[in-house]
Amino acid sequence: MQTSMRIDSANRDALARIAERDYGGASLDETVARLAFEHESFAALARLSDEELREYRDEQHALAETDVAVSDVHESE
């Protein structure tokens, strides 16, 4: 379902620049969806305690190392 929004032309133009520059020419609808998702993600991270944030970063670091290790094995075949 689609709906209309009233938005200032300067904001629409800024959104179009973001869509083109950062999201490879995505539609304005997709750009709004991505920006909303990013906002919600950052807001969720901001709500984490210091300990929870440390655990999250440790987990992300471990996953990044795993991805590299798997990629290295695959490339050497």
mmCIF file with all atom_site columns, C-alpha atoms in Angstrom:
data_model
loop_
_atom_site.group_PDB
_atom_site.id
_atom_site.type_symbol
_atom_site.label_atom_id
_atom_site.label_alt_id
_atom_site.label_comp_id
_atom_site.label_asym_id
_atom_site.label_entity_id
_atom_site.label_seq_id
_atom_site.pdbx_PDB_ins_code
_atom_site.Cartn_x
_atom_site.Cartn_y
_atom_site.Cartn_z
_atom_site.occupancy
_atom_site.B_iso_or_equiv
_atom_site.pdbx_formal_charge
_atom_site.auth_seq_id
_atom_site.auth_comp_id
_atom_site.auth_asym_id
_atom_site.auth_atom_id
_atom_site.pdbx_PDB_model_num
ATOM 1  C CA . MET A 1 1  ? 0.000  0.000   0.000  1.00 0.00 ? 1  MET A CA 1
ATOM 2  C CA . GLN A 1 2  ? 1.305  3.423   -0.863 1.00 0.00 ? 2  GLN A CA 1
ATOM 3  C CA . THR A 1 3  ? 0.496  6.788   0.607  1.00 0.00 ? 3  THR A CA 1
ATOM 4  C CA . SER A 1 4  ? 1.469  10.393  -0.023 1.00 0.00 ? 4  SER A CA 1
ATOM 5  C CA . MET A 1 5  ? 3.533  12.625  2.222  1.00 0.00 ? 5  MET A CA 1
ATOM 6  C CA . ARG A 1 6  ? 3.971  16.355  2.215  1.00 0.00 ? 6  ARG A CA 1
ATOM 7  C CA . ILE A 1 7  ? 7.673  17.063  2.344  1.00 0.00 ? 7  ILE A CA 1
ATOM 8  C CA . ASP A 1 8  ? 9.641  20.228  1.746  1.00 0.00 ? 8  ASP A CA 1
ATOM 9  C CA . SER A 1 9  ? 11.380 20.205  -1.644 1.00 0.00 ? 9  SER A CA 1
ATOM 10 C CA . ALA A 1 10 ? 14.782 20.778  0.005  1.00 0.00 ? 10 ALA A CA 1
ATOM 11 C CA . ASN A 1 11 ? 14.287 17.635  2.097  1.00 0.00 ? 11 ASN A CA 1
ATOM 12 C CA . ARG A 1 12 ? 13.134 15.688  -0.962 1.00 0.00 ? 12 ARG A CA 1
ATOM 13 C CA . ASP A 1 13 ? 16.227 16.826  -2.849 1.00 0.00 ? 13 ASP A CA 1
ATOM 14 C CA . ALA A 1 14 ? 18.483 15.835  0.062  1.00 0.00 ? 14 ALA A CA 1
ATOM 15 C CA . LEU A 1 15 ? 16.811 12.428  0.164  1.00 0.00 ? 15 LEU A CA 1
ATOM 16 C CA . ALA A 1 16 ? 17.330 12.036  -3.594 1.00 0.00 ? 16 ALA A CA 1
ATOM 17 C CA . ARG A 1 17 ? 21.047 12.857  -3.184 1.00 0.00 ? 17 ARG A CA 1
ATOM 18 C CA . ILE A 1 18 ? 21.370 10.219  -0.457 1.00 0.00 ? 18 ILE A CA 1
ATOM 19 C CA . ALA A 1 19 ? 19.527 7.701   -2.642 1.00 0.00 ? 19 ALA A CA 1
ATOM 20 C CA . GLU A 1 20 ? 21.864 8.323   -5.564 1.00 0.00 ? 20 GLU A CA 1
ATOM 21 C CA . ARG A 1 21 ? 25.156 8.740   -3.711 1.00 0.00 ? 21 ARG A CA 1
ATOM 22 C CA . ASP A 1 22 ? 24.841 6.217   -0.895 1.00 0.00 ? 22 ASP A CA 1
ATOM 23 C CA . TYR A 1 23 ? 22.296 3.665   -2.099 1.00 0.00 ? 23 TYR A CA 1
ATOM 24 C CA . GLY A 1 24 ? 23.175 3.320   -5.778 1.00 0.00 ? 24 GLY A CA 1
ATOM 25 C CA . GLY A 1 25 ? 20.143 5.139   -7.132 1.00 0.00 ? 25 GLY A CA 1
ATOM 26 C CA . ALA A 1 26 ? 17.577 3.407   -4.927 1.00 0.00 ? 26 ALA A CA 1
ATOM 27 C CA . SER A 1 27 ? 14.038 4.736   -4.965 1.00 0.00 ? 27 SER A CA 1
ATOM 28 C CA . LEU A 1 28 ? 13.103 7.381   -2.430 1.00 0.00 ? 28 LEU A CA 1
ATOM 29 C CA . ASP A 1 29 ? 10.823 4.823   -0.775 1.00 0.00 ? 29 ASP A CA 1
ATOM 30 C CA . GLU A 1 30 ? 13.708 2.352   -0.364 1.00 0.00 ? 30 GLU A CA 1
ATOM 31 C CA . THR A 1 31 ? 15.946 5.156   0.876  1.00 0.00 ? 31 THR A CA 1
ATOM 32 C CA . VAL A 1 32 ? 13.436 6.168   3.560  1.00 0.00 ? 32 VAL A CA 1
ATOM 33 C CA . ALA A 1 33 ? 13.135 2.507   4.600  1.00 0.00 ? 33 ALA A CA 1
ATOM 34 C CA . ARG A 1 34 ? 16.914 2.154   4.879  1.00 0.00 ? 34 ARG A CA 1
ATOM 35 C CA . LEU A 1 35 ? 17.291 5.386   6.831  1.00 0.00 ? 35 LEU A CA 1
ATOM 36 C CA . ALA A 1 36 ? 14.522 4.333   9.227  1.00 0.00 ? 36 ALA A CA 1
ATOM 37 C CA . PHE A 1 37 ? 16.185 0.938   9.722  1.00 0.00 ? 37 PHE A CA 1
ATOM 38 C CA . GLU A 1 38 ? 19.566 2.573   10.357 1.00 0.00 ? 38 GLU A CA 1
ATOM 39 C CA . HIS A 1 39 ? 18.004 4.959   12.861 1.00 0.00 ? 39 HIS A CA 1
ATOM 40 C CA . GLU A 1 40 ? 16.303 2.115   14.727 1.00 0.00 ? 40 GLU A CA 1
ATOM 41 C CA . SER A 1 41 ? 19.569 0.128   14.727 1.00 0.00 ? 41 SER A CA 1
ATOM 42 C CA . PHE A 1 42 ? 21.585 3.016   16.165 1.00 0.00 ? 42 PHE A CA 1
ATOM 43 C CA . ALA A 1 43 ? 18.867 3.732   18.722 1.00 0.00 ? 43 ALA A CA 1
ATOM 44 C CA . ALA A 1 44 ? 18.907 0.088   19.840 1.00 0.00 ? 44 ALA A CA 1
ATOM 45 C CA . LEU A 1 45 ? 22.696 0.173   20.222 1.00 0.00 ? 45 LEU A CA 1
ATOM 46 C CA . ALA A 1 46 ? 22.441 3.397   22.230 1.00 0.00 ? 46 ALA A CA 1
ATOM 47 C CA . ARG A 1 47 ? 20.126 1.641   24.708 1.00 0.00 ? 47 ARG A CA 1
ATOM 48 C CA . LEU A 1 48 ? 22.683 -1.076  25.481 1.00 0.00 ? 48 LEU A CA 1
ATOM 49 C CA . SER A 1 49 ? 24.556 -0.936  28.750 1.00 0.00 ? 49 SER A CA 1
ATOM 50 C CA . ASP A 1 50 ? 28.345 -0.693  28.606 1.00 0.00 ? 50 ASP A CA 1
ATOM 51 C CA . GLU A 1 51 ? 28.602 -4.427  29.331 1.00 0.00 ? 51 GLU A CA 1
ATOM 52 C CA . GLU A 1 52 ? 26.031 -5.344  26.673 1.00 0.00 ? 52 GLU A CA 1
ATOM 53 C CA . LEU A 1 53 ? 27.791 -3.131  24.151 1.00 0.00 ? 53 LEU A CA 1
ATOM 54 C CA . ARG A 1 54 ? 31.142 -4.765  24.978 1.00 0.00 ? 54 ARG A CA 1
ATOM 55 C CA . GLU A 1 55 ? 29.599 -8.228  24.499 1.00 0.00 ? 55 GLU A CA 1
ATOM 56 C CA . TYR A 1 56 ? 28.038 -7.137  21.197 1.00 0.00 ? 56 TYR A CA 1
ATOM 57 C CA . ARG A 1 57 ? 31.365 -5.818  19.910 1.00 0.00 ? 57 ARG A CA 1
ATOM 58 C CA . ASP A 1 58 ? 33.176 -8.987  20.994 1.00 0.00 ? 58 ASP A CA 1
ATOM 59 C CA . GLU A 1 59 ? 30.602 -11.100 19.152 1.00 0.00 ? 59 GLU A CA 1
ATOM 60 C CA . GLN A 1 60 ? 30.899 -8.966  16.014 1.00 0.00 ? 60 GLN A CA 1
ATOM 61 C CA . HIS A 1 61 ? 34.686 -9.238  16.153 1.00 0.00 ? 61 HIS A CA 1
ATOM 62 C CA . ALA A 1 62 ? 34.489 -13.029 16.481 1.00 0.00 ? 62 ALA A CA 1
ATOM 63 C CA . LEU A 1 63 ? 32.073 -13.227 13.531 1.00 0.00 ? 63 LEU A CA 1
ATOM 64 C CA . ALA A 1 64 ? 34.354 -11.040 11.401 1.00 0.00 ? 64 ALA A CA 1
ATOM 65 C CA . GLU A 1 65 ? 37.302 -13.335 12.131 1.00 0.00 ? 65 GLU A CA 1
ATOM 66 C CA . THR A 1 66 ? 35.204 -16.373 11.226 1.00 0.00 ? 66 THR A CA 1
ATOM 67 C CA . ASP A 1 67 ? 34.153 -14.804 7.928  1.00 0.00 ? 67 ASP A CA 1
ATOM 68 C CA . VAL A 1 68 ? 37.779 -14.103 7.037  1.00 0.00 ? 68 VAL A CA 1
ATOM 69 C CA . ALA A 1 69 ? 38.871 -17.609 7.968  1.00 0.00 ? 69 ALA A CA 1
ATOM 70 C CA . VAL A 1 70 ? 36.157 -19.214 5.852  1.00 0.00 ? 70 VAL A CA 1
ATOM 71 C CA . SER A 1 71 ? 36.900 -16.911 2.927  1.00 0.00 ? 71 SER A CA 1
ATOM 72 C CA . ASP A 1 72 ? 40.633 -17.634 3.104  1.00 0.00 ? 72 ASP A CA 1
ATOM 73 C CA . VAL A 1 73 ? 40.043 -21.393 3.013  1.00 0.00 ? 73 VAL A CA 1
ATOM 74 C CA . HIS A 1 74 ? 37.676 -21.122 0.061  1.00 0.00 ? 74 HIS A CA 1
ATOM 75 C CA . GLU A 1 75 ? 40.033 -18.919 -1.957 1.00 0.00 ? 75 GLU A CA 1
ATOM 76 C CA . SER A 1 76 ? 42.960 -21.313 -1.575 1.00 0.00 ? 76 SER A CA 1
ATOM 77 C CA . GLU A 1 77 ? 41.076 -24.211 -3.198 1.00 0.00 ? 77 GLU A CA 1
#
